[in-house]
Coordinates of C-alpha atoms in Angstrom, one line a residue:
X1 CA 0.0 0.0 0.0
X2 CA 1.4 3.4 -1.0
X3 CA 1.9 6.1 1.5
X4 CA -0.6 8.2 -0.4
X5 CA -3.3 5.6 0.1
X6 CA -2.6 5.4 3.9
X7 CA -3.4 9.1 4.2
X8 CA -6.8 8.8 2.6
X9 CA -10.2 8.4 4.3
X10 CA -9.8 6.8 7.8
X11 CA -13.2 5.2 7.6
X12 CA -11.8 2.9 4.9
X13 CA -8.8 1.6 6.8
X14 CA -8.8 -2.2 7.1
X15 CA -11.6 -2.8 4.7
X16 CA -11.8 -5.6 2.1
X17 CA -10.2 -8.2 4.3
X18 CA -13.0 -10.7 4.0
X19 CA -15.5 -11.9 1.4
X20 CA -18.9 -10.0 1.6
X21 CA -20.5 -6.6 1.6
X22 CA -19.5 -3.4 3.4
X23 CA -21.6 -0.2 3.2
X24 CA -21.0 3.5 4.1
X25 CA -23.5 6.4 4.0
X26 CA -22.3 9.9 3.2
X27 CA -23.1 12.1 6.2
X28 CA -21.7 15.7 6.4
X29 CA -19.5 14.8 3.4
X30 CA -17.9 11.9 5.2
X31 CA -18.4 8.1 4.8
X32 CA -20.0 6.6 7.9
X33 CA -20.1 2.8 8.3
X34 CA -23.7 1.5 8.1
X35 CA -24.9 -1.0 10.7
X36 CA -25.4 -4.4 9.1
X37 CA -29.0 -4.3 10.4
X38 CA -29.6 -1.5 7.9
X39 CA -28.1 -3.3 4.9
X40 CA -30.6 -3.2 2.0
X41 CA -32.3 -0.1 3.3
X42 CA -31.6 3.0 1.1
X43 CA -33.0 6.5 1.7
X44 CA -33.8 8.6 -1.3
X45 CA -32.2 11.6 0.2
X46 CA -28.8 10.0 0.8
X47 CA -25.7 8.7 -1.1
X48 CA -24.0 5.4 -0.2
X49 CA -20.8 3.6 -1.0
X50 CA -20.9 -0.2 -1.3
X51 CA -17.9 -2.5 -1.4
X52 CA -18.3 -6.1 -2.5
X53 CA -15.3 -8.4 -1.9
X54 CA -15.2 -11.7 -3.8
X55 CA -12.8 -14.6 -3.9
X56 CA -10.2 -14.3 -6.6
X57 CA -10.1 -16.6 -9.6
X58 CA -7.8 -19.6 -9.2
X59 CA -7.6 -18.9 -5.4
X60 CA -5.7 -15.6 -6.0
X61 CA -6.1 -12.2 -4.5
X62 CA -9.6 -10.9 -3.6
X63 CA -11.6 -9.1 -6.3
X64 CA -13.3 -5.8 -5.5
X65 CA -16.4 -4.1 -6.9
X66 CA -17.3 -0.6 -5.6
X67 CA -20.7 0.9 -6.2
X68 CA -21.8 4.4 -5.2
X69 CA -25.6 4.6 -4.9
X70 CA -27.3 7.9 -5.4
X71 CA -30.8 8.4 -4.1
X72 CA -33.2 10.4 -6.4
X73 CA -33.4 13.2 -3.9
X74 CA -29.7 13.3 -2.8
X75 CA -27.9 16.6 -3.1
X76 CA -25.3 17.2 -5.8
X77 CA -22.6 17.7 -3.2
X78 CA -23.4 14.4 -1.5
X79 CA -23.4 12.6 -4.8
X80 CA -20.0 14.2 -5.8
X81 CA -18.6 13.2 -2.4
X82 CA -19.7 9.6 -2.9
X83 CA -18.0 9.4 -6.3
X84 CA -14.7 10.9 -5.0
X85 CA -14.7 8.7 -1.8
X86 CA -15.2 5.7 -4.0
X87 CA -11.9 6.6 -5.8
X88 CA -10.2 6.9 -2.4
X89 CA -11.5 3.5 -1.3
X90 CA -10.2 2.0 -4.5
X91 CA -6.7 3.5 -3.8
X92 CA -6.7 1.9 -0.3
X93 CA -7.5 -1.4 -1.9
X94 CA -4.6 -1.2 -4.3
X95 CA -6.2 0.6 -7.2
X96 CA -7.7 -2.5 -8.9
X97 CA -11.5 -2.3 -8.2
X98 CA -14.2 -1.9 -10.8
X99 CA -16.5 1.0 -9.9
X100 CA -20.2 1.4 -10.8
X101 CA -22.5 4.3 -10.4
X102 CA -26.0 3.2 -9.3
X103 CA -29.0 5.6 -9.6
X104 CA -32.1 4.8 -7.5
X105 CA -34.5 2.9 -9.6
X106 CA -31.9 2.0 -12.3
X107 CA -29.6 -0.2 -10.3
X108 CA -27.6 -2.9 -12.1
X109 CA -28.5 -6.6 -11.6
X110 CA -25.0 -7.1 -10.2
X111 CA -25.7 -4.5 -7.4
X112 CA -29.1 -5.9 -6.6
X113 CA -27.7 -9.4 -6.4
X114 CA -26.0 -8.5 -3.1
X115 CA -29.3 -7.9 -1.4
X116 CA -31.8 -10.8 -1.2
X117 CA -34.6 -10.6 -2.2
X118 CA -34.4 -6.9 -2.9
X119 CA -33.4 -3.5 -1.6
X120 CA -35.9 -1.3 0.2
X121 CA -36.1 2.3 -1.0
X122 CA -37.4 4.7 1.6
X123 CA -38.3 8.4 1.5
X124 CA -36.2 10.8 3.6
X125 CA -32.6 10.6 4.7
X126 CA -30.0 12.3 6.8
X127 CA -28.6 14.4 3.9
X128 CA -29.8 17.6 2.4
X129 CA -32.1 18.5 5.3
X130 CA -34.2 15.3 5.0
X131 CA -35.6 13.9 8.2
X132 CA -35.5 10.1 8.7
X133 CA -38.9 8.6 9.4
X134 CA -39.2 7.4 13.0
X135 CA -39.1 3.6 12.9
X136 CA -41.5 3.2 15.8
X137 CA -44.3 4.9 13.7
X138 CA -45.4 2.4 11.1
X139 CA -46.2 4.0 7.8
X140 CA -48.4 2.3 5.2
X141 CA -46.4 2.1 2.0
X142 CA -47.2 1.2 -1.6
X143 CA -44.5 -0.3 -3.8
X144 CA -44.3 -1.2 -7.4
X145 CA -42.2 -4.3 -8.1
X146 CA -40.4 -4.9 -11.4
X147 CA -37.8 -7.3 -12.6
X148 CA -37.8 -11.0 -13.6
X149 CA -34.3 -11.6 -12.3
X150 CA -33.6 -9.0 -9.7
X151 CA -36.5 -7.2 -8.0
X152 CA -36.6 -3.4 -8.3
X153 CA -38.8 -1.9 -5.6
X154 CA -40.0 1.6 -5.9
X155 CA -42.2 3.4 -3.4
X156 CA -45.1 5.2 -5.1
X157 CA -47.8 7.5 -3.7
X158 CA -50.4 5.6 -1.7
X159 CA -53.1 6.4 -4.2
X160 CA -55.4 4.6 -6.6
X161 CA -53.8 6.5 -9.5
X162 CA -50.5 4.7 -8.8
X163 CA -52.0 1.3 -9.7
X164 CA -52.2 0.0 -13.3
X165 CA -53.0 -3.3 -15.1
X166 CA -49.4 -4.0 -16.2
X167 CA -47.4 -4.2 -13.0
X168 CA -47.3 -5.9 -9.6
X169 CA -47.8 -3.8 -6.4
X170 CA -47.2 -4.5 -2.7
X171 CA -49.2 -2.6 -0.2
X172 CA -47.6 -2.8 3.3
X173 CA -50.0 -2.0 6.1
X174 CA -49.6 -2.4 9.8
X175 CA -51.6 -5.6 10.1
X176 CA -51.6 -7.0 6.6
X177 CA -49.5 -7.1 3.4
X178 CA -51.3 -7.1 0.1
X179 CA -50.0 -8.1 -3.3
X180 CA -51.9 -6.6 -6.2
X181 CA -51.3 -8.4 -9.5
X182 CA -52.2 -6.3 -12.5
X183 CA -54.1 -8.3 -15.1
X184 CA -51.3 -8.0 -17.7
X185 CA -48.4 -8.4 -15.2
X186 CA -45.6 -11.0 -15.7
X187 CA -45.9 -14.3 -13.8
X188 CA -42.2 -14.2 -12.9
X189 CA -42.6 -10.7 -11.3
X190 CA -45.6 -12.1 -9.4
X191 CA -43.4 -14.9 -8.0
X192 CA -40.6 -12.6 -7.1
X193 CA -42.9 -10.3 -5.3
X194 CA -44.0 -13.1 -3.1
X195 CA -40.4 -13.4 -1.9
X196 CA -40.4 -9.7 -1.2
X197 CA -43.6 -10.0 0.9
X198 CA -42.0 -12.8 3.0
X199 CA -39.0 -10.6 3.5
X200 CA -41.1 -7.6 4.6
X201 CA -43.2 -9.8 6.9
X202 CA -40.1 -11.2 8.6
X203 CA -38.1 -8.0 8.8
X204 CA -40.8 -5.4 9.7
X205 CA -43.7 -7.5 11.2
X206 CA -41.8 -10.1 13.2
X207 CA -43.5 -12.7 11.0
X208 CA -46.9 -12.0 12.6
X209 CA -49.0 -10.1 9.9
X210 CA -51.4 -11.6 7.4
X211 CA -50.8 -11.8 3.6
X212 CA -53.3 -11.5 0.9
X213 CA -53.2 -11.8 -2.9
X214 CA -55.5 -9.5 -4.9
X215 CA -55.9 -10.2 -8.6
X216 CA -56.8 -7.4 -10.9
X217 CA -60.4 -7.8 -12.2
X218 CA -61.7 -10.1 -9.4
X219 CA -65.0 -9.2 -7.8
X220 CA -65.1 -6.7 -5.0
X221 CA -67.3 -9.2 -3.0
X222 CA -64.2 -11.4 -2.3
X223 CA -63.1 -10.6 1.2
X224 CA -59.4 -9.8 0.6
X225 CA -60.2 -7.9 -2.6
X226 CA -62.9 -5.9 -0.9
X227 CA -60.7 -5.1 2.1
X228 CA -57.9 -4.0 -0.3
X229 CA -60.1 -1.6 -2.2
X230 CA -61.6 -0.1 1.0
X231 CA -58.1 1.2 1.8
X232 CA -58.2 3.1 -1.5
X233 CA -61.6 4.6 -0.8
X234 CA -63.7 1.9 -2.5
X235 CA -63.6 0.0 -5.7
X236 CA -63.3 1.9 -9.0
X237 CA -61.6 1.3 -12.3
X238 CA -57.9 2.0 -12.5
X239 CA -56.1 3.8 -15.3
X240 CA -53.6 2.5 -17.9
X241 CA -49.9 2.5 -17.2
X242 CA -48.4 5.9 -17.7
X243 CA -44.9 6.0 -19.2
X244 CA -42.3 7.7 -17.1
X245 CA -38.6 8.4 -17.3
X246 CA -38.0 5.1 -15.6
X247 CA -39.3 3.3 -18.7
X248 CA -36.8 4.9 -21.1
X249 CA -34.3 2.3 -22.3
X250 CA -31.0 3.9 -23.5
X251 CA -30.1 3.1 -27.1
X252 CA -26.9 1.4 -28.0
X253 CA -24.8 3.5 -30.3
X254 CA -21.4 2.9 -32.0
X255 CA -18.7 3.1 -29.4
X256 CA -16.7 6.4 -29.3
X257 CA -13.4 6.7 -27.4
X258 CA -12.5 10.0 -25.7
X259 CA -9.4 11.1 -23.8
X260 CA -9.8 13.0 -20.6
X261 CA -7.2 15.8 -20.4
X262 CA -7.3 18.3 -17.6
X263 CA -10.9 17.5 -17.0
X264 CA -11.8 18.0 -20.6
X265 CA -13.3 15.2 -22.8
X266 CA -11.7 15.0 -26.3
X267 CA -12.6 12.5 -28.9
X268 CA -9.9 10.0 -30.1
X269 CA -10.0 9.2 -33.8
X270 CA -9.3 5.8 -35.3
X271 CA -10.4 2.2 -35.0
X272 CA -10.9 1.0 -31.4
X273 CA -7.8 -0.8 -30.4
X274 CA -6.1 -1.5 -27.1
X275 CA -3.0 0.3 -28.4
X276 CA -4.9 3.6 -28.2
X277 CA -5.0 3.4 -24.4
X278 CA -1.9 4.9 -22.7
X279 CA -1.1 3.9 -19.1
X280 CA -0.6 7.6 -18.0
X281 CA -4.0 8.8 -19.1
X282 CA -7.7 8.4 -18.5
X283 CA -10.3 7.7 -21.2
X284 CA -14.0 7.7 -21.6
X285 CA -15.7 5.0 -23.8
X286 CA -19.2 6.1 -24.8
X287 CA -21.4 3.2 -25.9
X288 CA -24.7 5.0 -25.5
X289 CA -26.5 2.7 -23.0
X290 CA -23.2 2.3 -21.1
X291 CA -20.3 4.6 -20.4
X292 CA -16.9 3.3 -19.3
X293 CA -14.1 5.4 -17.7
X294 CA -10.7 3.6 -18.2
X295 CA -7.9 4.6 -15.9
X296 CA -4.2 4.0 -16.7
X297 CA -2.3 2.3 -14.0
X298 CA 0.3 5.0 -13.5
X299 CA -2.2 7.8 -13.1
X300 CA -2.4 9.6 -9.7
X301 CA -5.4 9.5 -7.4
X302 CA -6.2 13.2 -8.1
X303 CA -6.2 12.5 -11.8
X304 CA -8.7 9.7 -11.3
X305 CA -11.0 11.9 -9.3
X306 CA -10.9 14.6 -12.0
X307 CA -11.7 11.9 -14.6
X308 CA -14.8 10.7 -12.6
X309 CA -16.1 14.3 -12.4
X310 CA -15.4 14.9 -16.1
X311 CA -17.4 11.8 -16.9
X312 CA -20.3 13.0 -14.7
X313 CA -20.3 16.4 -16.5
X314 CA -20.2 14.6 -19.9
X315 CA -23.3 12.6 -19.1
X316 CA -25.1 15.7 -17.8
X317 CA -24.3 17.7 -20.9
X318 CA -25.6 14.8 -23.1
X319 CA -28.9 14.7 -21.1
X320 CA -28.7 10.9 -21.0
X321 CA -31.4 8.8 -19.4
X322 CA -30.9 8.0 -15.8
X323 CA -30.7 4.3 -16.7
X324 CA -27.4 4.8 -18.5
X325 CA -24.8 2.6 -16.7
X326 CA -21.5 4.2 -15.7
X327 CA -18.5 1.9 -15.0
X328 CA -14.9 2.8 -14.1
X329 CA -12.1 0.3 -14.7
X330 CA -8.4 0.3 -13.9
X331 CA -5.8 -0.9 -16.5
X332 CA -5.2 -4.6 -16.2
X333 CA -8.6 -5.3 -14.5
X334 CA -10.9 -4.7 -17.5
X335 CA -14.2 -6.6 -17.7
X336 CA -15.1 -8.8 -20.6
X337 CA -17.9 -6.5 -21.7
X338 CA -15.3 -3.7 -22.0
X339 CA -12.7 -5.7 -23.9
X340 CA -15.4 -7.0 -26.3
X341 CA -16.1 -3.5 -27.7
X342 CA -12.5 -3.2 -29.0
X343 CA -11.6 -4.5 -32.5
X344 CA -8.2 -5.5 -31.2
X345 CA -7.6 -6.7 -27.7
X346 CA -4.8 -9.2 -27.2
X347 CA -5.9 -12.2 -25.3
X348 CA -2.6 -12.7 -23.6
X349 CA 0.2 -15.2 -23.9
X350 CA -1.8 -18.2 -22.5
X351 CA -3.4 -20.3 -25.2
X352 CA -7.0 -21.3 -24.8
X353 CA -8.0 -24.8 -23.9
X354 CA -9.0 -25.4 -27.5
X355 CA -5.6 -24.3 -28.7
X356 CA -4.0 -26.7 -26.2
X357 CA -6.1 -29.6 -27.6
X358 CA -5.2 -28.7 -31.2
X359 CA -1.5 -28.7 -30.3
X360 CA -1.8 -32.3 -28.9
X361 CA -3.7 -33.5 -31.9
X362 CA -1.3 -31.8 -34.3
X363 CA 1.6 -33.6 -32.7
X364 CA -0.2 -36.9 -33.1
X365 CA -1.1 -36.3 -36.7
X366 CA 2.5 -35.3 -37.6
X367 CA 3.7 -38.7 -36.5
X368 CA 0.9 -40.4 -38.6
X369 CA 1.4 -38.2 -41.7
X370 CA -1.9 -36.3 -41.2
X371 CA -2.7 -32.6 -41.2
X372 CA -5.3 -30.5 -39.4
X373 CA -6.4 -27.0 -40.3
X374 CA -5.0 -24.3 -38.0
X375 CA -3.3 -26.8 -35.9
X376 CA 0.2 -25.3 -36.0
X377 CA -0.2 -23.2 -32.8
X378 CA 2.2 -23.6 -29.9
X379 CA 3.0 -26.5 -27.6
X380 CA 0.6 -27.7 -25.0
X381 CA 0.2 -25.5 -21.8
X382 CA -1.6 -25.9 -18.6
X383 CA -5.4 -25.9 -18.9
X384 CA -7.2 -22.7 -18.2
X385 CA -10.0 -22.4 -15.7
X386 CA -13.1 -23.9 -17.4
X387 CA -16.2 -21.8 -18.0
X388 CA -18.2 -21.9 -14.8
X389 CA -21.9 -21.2 -14.1
X390 CA -23.2 -17.7 -13.4
X391 CA -22.5 -16.9 -9.7
X392 CA -25.1 -15.7 -7.2
X393 CA -27.6 -18.4 -8.1
X394 CA -29.9 -20.4 -5.8
X395 CA -28.7 -23.8 -4.5
X396 CA -31.1 -26.4 -3.2
X397 CA -30.2 -29.9 -2.1
X398 CA -32.0 -33.0 -1.0
X399 CA -30.7 -36.2 0.8
X400 CA -32.0 -39.5 -0.5
X401 CA -33.6 -41.6 2.3
X402 CA -35.5 -44.6 1.3
X403 CA -38.0 -43.8 -1.5
X404 CA -38.1 -40.1 -0.7
X405 CA -35.8 -37.0 -0.7
X406 CA -35.3 -34.8 2.4
X407 CA -34.5 -31.1 2.0
X408 CA -31.0 -30.2 3.2
X409 CA -31.0 -27.0 5.4
X410 CA -29.2 -24.0 3.9
X411 CA -26.6 -24.2 6.7
X412 CA -25.7 -27.8 5.6
X413 CA -25.7 -27.3 1.8
X414 CA -22.2 -28.2 0.6
X415 CA -21.7 -31.0 3.1
X416 CA -21.7 -34.5 1.5
X417 CA -21.4 -37.9 3.2
X418 CA -19.7 -40.8 1.3
X419 CA -22.5 -43.2 2.3
X420 CA -25.3 -41.0 0.9
X421 CA -26.8 -39.8 -2.4
X422 CA -28.0 -36.3 -3.0
X423 CA -29.9 -34.3 -5.6
X424 CA -28.7 -30.7 -6.2
X425 CA -30.6 -28.1 -8.1
X426 CA -28.8 -24.8 -9.0
X427 CA -31.0 -22.1 -10.4
X428 CA -29.2 -19.2 -12.1
X429 CA -29.5 -16.6 -14.9
X430 CA -27.5 -16.0 -18.0
X431 CA -27.6 -12.4 -19.2
X432 CA -31.3 -11.4 -19.4
X433 CA -32.7 -14.8 -20.1
X434 CA -35.1 -16.6 -17.9
X435 CA -33.9 -19.1 -15.3
X436 CA -31.4 -21.8 -16.2
X437 CA -31.1 -25.0 -14.2
X438 CA -28.2 -27.3 -13.4
X439 CA -29.6 -30.5 -11.9
X440 CA -27.4 -33.3 -10.6
X441 CA -27.6 -36.4 -8.5
X442 CA -24.4 -36.9 -6.5
X443 CA -23.5 -40.5 -5.7
X444 CA -21.3 -41.3 -2.6
X445 CA -18.7 -44.1 -3.1
X446 CA -20.1 -46.0 -0.1
X447 CA -23.8 -45.4 -0.9
X448 CA -26.2 -48.4 -1.3
X449 CA -27.6 -49.3 -4.7
X450 CA -31.2 -48.6 -3.7
X451 CA -30.3 -45.0 -2.8
X452 CA -28.5 -44.6 -6.1
X453 CA -31.5 -45.8 -8.1
X454 CA -33.9 -43.5 -6.1
X455 CA -31.6 -40.5 -6.7
X456 CA -31.7 -41.1 -10.5
X457 CA -35.4 -41.6 -10.5
X458 CA -36.3 -38.6 -8.5
X459 CA -33.8 -36.4 -10.4
X460 CA -35.6 -37.4 -13.7
X461 CA -39.0 -36.6 -12.1
X462 CA -37.7 -33.2 -11.0
X463 CA -36.3 -32.5 -14.5
X464 CA -39.7 -33.4 -16.1
X465 CA -41.5 -31.1 -13.6
X466 CA -39.3 -28.3 -14.9
X467 CA -40.3 -29.2 -18.5
X468 CA -36.9 -30.7 -19.3
X469 CA -35.1 -27.4 -19.1
X470 CA -32.3 -28.3 -16.6
X471 CA -28.9 -29.5 -17.7
X472 CA -28.9 -32.9 -15.9
X473 CA -25.9 -34.9 -14.7
X474 CA -25.0 -37.9 -12.6
X475 CA -21.9 -37.2 -10.5
X476 CA -19.8 -39.7 -8.7
X477 CA -17.7 -38.9 -5.6
X478 CA -14.2 -38.0 -6.6
X479 CA -15.2 -37.2 -10.2
X480 CA -17.0 -33.9 -9.6
X481 CA -16.8 -31.6 -12.6
X482 CA -15.5 -28.0 -12.0
X483 CA -19.0 -26.5 -12.6
X484 CA -20.4 -28.6 -9.8
X485 CA -17.5 -27.8 -7.3
X486 CA -17.6 -24.1 -8.0
X487 CA -21.2 -23.6 -6.8
X488 CA -20.3 -24.8 -3.3
X489 CA -17.9 -22.6 -1.3
X490 CA -16.9 -24.7 0.5
X491 CA -17.6 -28.3 -0.6
X492 CA -16.8 -30.9 2.1
X493 CA -17.0 -34.6 1.7
X494 CA -17.2 -36.6 5.0
X495 CA -17.1 -40.3 5.9
X496 CA -20.2 -42.1 6.9
X497 CA -23.9 -41.5 6.0
X498 CA -27.2 -40.2 7.2
X499 CA -29.6 -42.3 5.2
X500 CA -31.5 -45.3 6.7
X501 CA -30.3 -47.5 3.8
X502 CA -26.6 -46.8 4.6
X503 CA -27.1 -47.3 8.3
X504 CA -28.9 -50.6 7.8
X505 CA -26.1 -51.7 5.5
X506 CA -23.3 -51.1 8.0
X507 CA -25.3 -52.6 10.8
X508 CA -25.9 -55.8 8.9
X509 CA -22.2 -56.0 8.0
X510 CA -21.1 -55.2 11.5
X511 CA -19.2 -52.1 10.4
X512 CA -18.5 -48.9 12.3
X513 CA -20.3 -45.7 11.3
X514 CA -17.5 -43.1 10.8
X515 CA -19.8 -40.0 10.7
X516 CA -18.2 -36.7 11.4
X517 CA -19.4 -36.2 15.0
X518 CA -19.1 -33.6 17.7
X519 CA -17.1 -35.8 20.1
X520 CA -15.1 -38.0 17.8
X521 CA -11.7 -37.5 16.1
X522 CA -11.7 -36.5 12.4
X523 CA -9.1 -35.2 10.0
X524 CA -10.2 -33.2 6.9
X525 CA -7.8 -32.5 4.0
X526 CA -8.0 -29.2 2.1
X527 CA -7.3 -30.0 -1.6
X528 CA -7.4 -28.0 -4.8
X529 CA -5.9 -24.8 -6.2
X530 CA -8.9 -22.6 -7.2
X531 CA -12.7 -22.1 -6.9
X532 CA -13.4 -24.8 -9.5
X533 CA -11.5 -27.6 -7.7
X534 CA -11.4 -26.6 -4.0
X535 CA -12.7 -29.5 -1.9
X536 CA -12.3 -30.6 1.7
X537 CA -12.2 -34.4 2.1
X538 CA -12.2 -36.4 5.4
X539 CA -9.2 -38.8 5.5
X540 CA -7.8 -41.3 7.9
X541 CA -7.2 -39.7 11.3
X542 CA -3.5 -40.6 11.4
X543 CA -0.3 -38.5 11.2
X544 CA 0.7 -40.2 7.9
X545 CA -2.2 -38.6 6.2
X546 CA -0.6 -35.1 6.5
X547 CA 1.2 -33.5 3.6
X548 CA 3.5 -30.4 3.8
X549 CA 1.9 -29.0 0.6
X550 CA -1.6 -28.8 2.1
X551 CA -3.7 -27.7 5.0
X552 CA -5.7 -30.0 7.3
X553 CA -8.5 -29.5 9.8
X554 CA -8.3 -31.8 12.9
X555 CA -11.2 -32.1 15.4
X556 CA -10.7 -33.9 18.6
X557 CA -13.7 -33.6 21.0
X558 CA -14.2 -29.9 21.6
X559 CA -10.8 -28.9 20.2
X560 CA -10.4 -27.8 16.6
X561 CA -6.9 -27.4 14.9
X562 CA -6.1 -25.8 11.6
X563 CA -2.8 -27.3 10.5
X564 CA -0.8 -25.4 7.8
X565 CA 1.9 -27.3 5.9
X566 CA 5.1 -25.4 5.3
X567 CA 4.5 -25.4 1.6
X568 CA 0.8 -24.7 1.7
X569 CA -0.5 -21.6 0.0
X570 CA -2.2 -18.6 1.6
X571 CA -5.4 -19.5 -0.3
X572 CA -5.4 -23.0 1.2
X573 CA -4.9 -21.4 4.7
X574 CA -8.0 -19.2 4.0
X575 CA -10.0 -22.2 2.9
X576 CA -9.2 -24.3 5.9
X577 CA -10.5 -21.5 8.2
X578 CA -13.6 -21.3 6.1
X579 CA -14.2 -25.0 6.3
X580 CA -13.7 -24.9 10.1
X581 CA -16.4 -22.2 10.4
X582 CA -18.7 -24.2 8.1
X583 CA -18.4 -27.4 10.0
X584 CA -18.1 -26.0 13.6
X585 CA -19.4 -22.4 13.6
X586 CA -18.4 -20.5 16.6
X587 CA -15.9 -23.1 17.9
X588 CA -12.5 -21.6 18.8
X589 CA -9.8 -22.5 16.3
X590 CA -6.1 -23.3 17.2
X591 CA -3.8 -22.5 14.3
X592 CA -0.8 -24.8 14.1
X593 CA 2.0 -24.6 11.6
X594 CA 4.1 -27.6 10.6
X595 CA 7.0 -28.1 13.0
X596 CA 5.3 -26.2 15.9
X597 CA 2.7 -28.9 16.9
X598 CA 2.0 -29.7 20.5
X599 CA 1.4 -33.1 22.1
X600 CA -2.4 -32.3 22.2
X601 CA -2.3 -32.1 18.4
X602 CA -0.4 -35.4 17.9
X603 CA -2.3 -37.5 20.5
X604 CA -5.6 -37.8 18.6
X605 CA -3.6 -38.9 15.5
X606 CA -2.0 -41.8 17.4
X607 CA 1.3 -40.0 18.0
X608 CA 3.8 -38.1 15.7
X609 CA 4.9 -40.0 12.6
X610 CA 6.7 -39.1 9.3
X611 CA 4.5 -37.8 6.5
X612 CA 5.1 -36.9 2.9
X613 CA 6.1 -33.5 1.4
X614 CA 5.5 -34.7 -2.1
X615 CA 3.0 -32.6 -4.1
X616 CA 0.1 -34.7 -5.4
X617 CA -1.5 -33.3 -8.5
X618 CA -5.3 -33.3 -8.3
X619 CA -7.1 -35.3 -10.9
X620 CA -8.7 -32.9 -13.3
X621 CA -12.2 -33.6 -14.5
X622 CA -12.8 -31.7 -17.7
X623 CA -15.2 -31.6 -20.6
X624 CA -14.2 -33.6 -23.7
X625 CA -13.0 -31.7 -26.7
X626 CA -14.0 -32.6 -30.3
X627 CA -11.7 -32.1 -33.3
X628 CA -12.1 -32.9 -37.0
X629 CA -9.1 -33.7 -39.2
X630 CA -8.2 -35.6 -42.4
X631 CA -5.1 -37.4 -43.7
X632 CA -3.2 -36.2 -46.7
X633 CA -4.0 -39.4 -48.6
X634 CA -7.6 -40.5 -48.9
X635 CA -10.7 -38.7 -48.0
X636 CA -11.5 -40.1 -44.6
X637 CA -12.6 -37.8 -41.8
X638 CA -11.9 -38.6 -38.2
X639 CA -13.2 -37.3 -34.9
X640 CA -11.0 -36.9 -31.8
X641 CA -12.3 -36.3 -28.3

């Protein structure tokens, strides 16, 4: 960290040290940490800074996204302070965060994904003379709910004129919450609104209020419908939806690159190429619906602040719709959507997986006298991280027990027993499409055949109930594909089983159940190098199971040790602590480094013994690759996978 960064905003010192969300509100032109109990609540009169810290790819350094949220009634000075302080926060984090401007009512899906099921926009605030509503006095509020993926809640006047036939509304009263479904409203928005109602009920009504669904066009005589309309002064026809500024969708236009010099935006002529971007300057890339500010890595903090203000002035002068997205990137940390706009953006020195495969096939064909088109690229290299599923999806899991499936609690999802079978459903979104599904049955190596057959049957039934839309797979323990591993953070495989079929089997065989228990001795090995192959696996609780290249978790009764091998990585050490918190939340952890172990560590393992320091390469499970080629002589075609 540079000395300049250290002198910046004191409220940001020590941030970004763990995965998750951190929020500050601008008060008297200073960022003030927001209590976690207020996360998701945003006042229209205020400005906020939000930091999202995520695990790095391949187990590397943390990734940072900074959002500054501007309420519709926030003052210009507060909004400017939020933008400037976001730059200072980035400097403290090492100058590699991606920054986003979020305007109330036009938030990005990425921002909204941090708050489940939605954010709650409220009138008032601490800035610009607004007075925060007293929380003791319940205020009846009417919200309009939009969005098929992420819900956008907007408080509208409590009036019949706010209703229409095309949207879904939530009326939150002291004793009852109503959902009004416009006759032409989207079924997905109706479903999302039910999640919001449950959230409001739990957060603001202590789970005690009633809930009612009112469908547009139903008779007034129905009790809930009649009660709903009484609150609006009696039943009467409602008007058509009136288009507002919120409904304006920015047009995509040909991208234009500008250089920002002394706060002035000047257009750059020529085809878009990475070579136009100089590391000592800042640039603005205008794509119409989205505007990027690119910052060279050797620019100073003050230059970056000036660039942000220049971009804000540029947008204001263009009179762009509020839904125009504004993203700031640092050189070397560009997003895919930014790189894609350029005609020429070198992909780096590392060949792709497909290039690696072509190299191997080309070498084989050379020996056999064959040729392959475009197969002359470099020698094989290590395989890149495979494409993973969209993050932030919903995970559901079920344990197979007899002829049925039992839901796994959210706290236990990611924990697998080798004697059991599970069904896992991952629901996610890709771009703006409707839900995609990844449906798998996981088969433990010690599971009984009856459970395996039930898992396959119930997974097929679930796939059919979803109209065949899921990508379906059958996964065996030890052969988990990277897409499966990556959705669990962490994924832990333990010995033993919970199903009645497994328990009956070991009882009949006279075997011991080795379940991971609170009072027993268990040793868990942390394996893998990145998010797509990180797994924790229970191994034999003996000293010879240790390896200097890895980390291990040892439980003995109420004692929990995190053992770090001398050649283990920082990412492995982070993961072993995460696994400890997952398996035994709240239990004090004793960190032990190789060579500093006490007798209380060795005793549960049967005493100190020699163990290996040889690095074991994990078995890589990867998708097959398909190639077509032909020999010089003849006209036969071959396929290689």
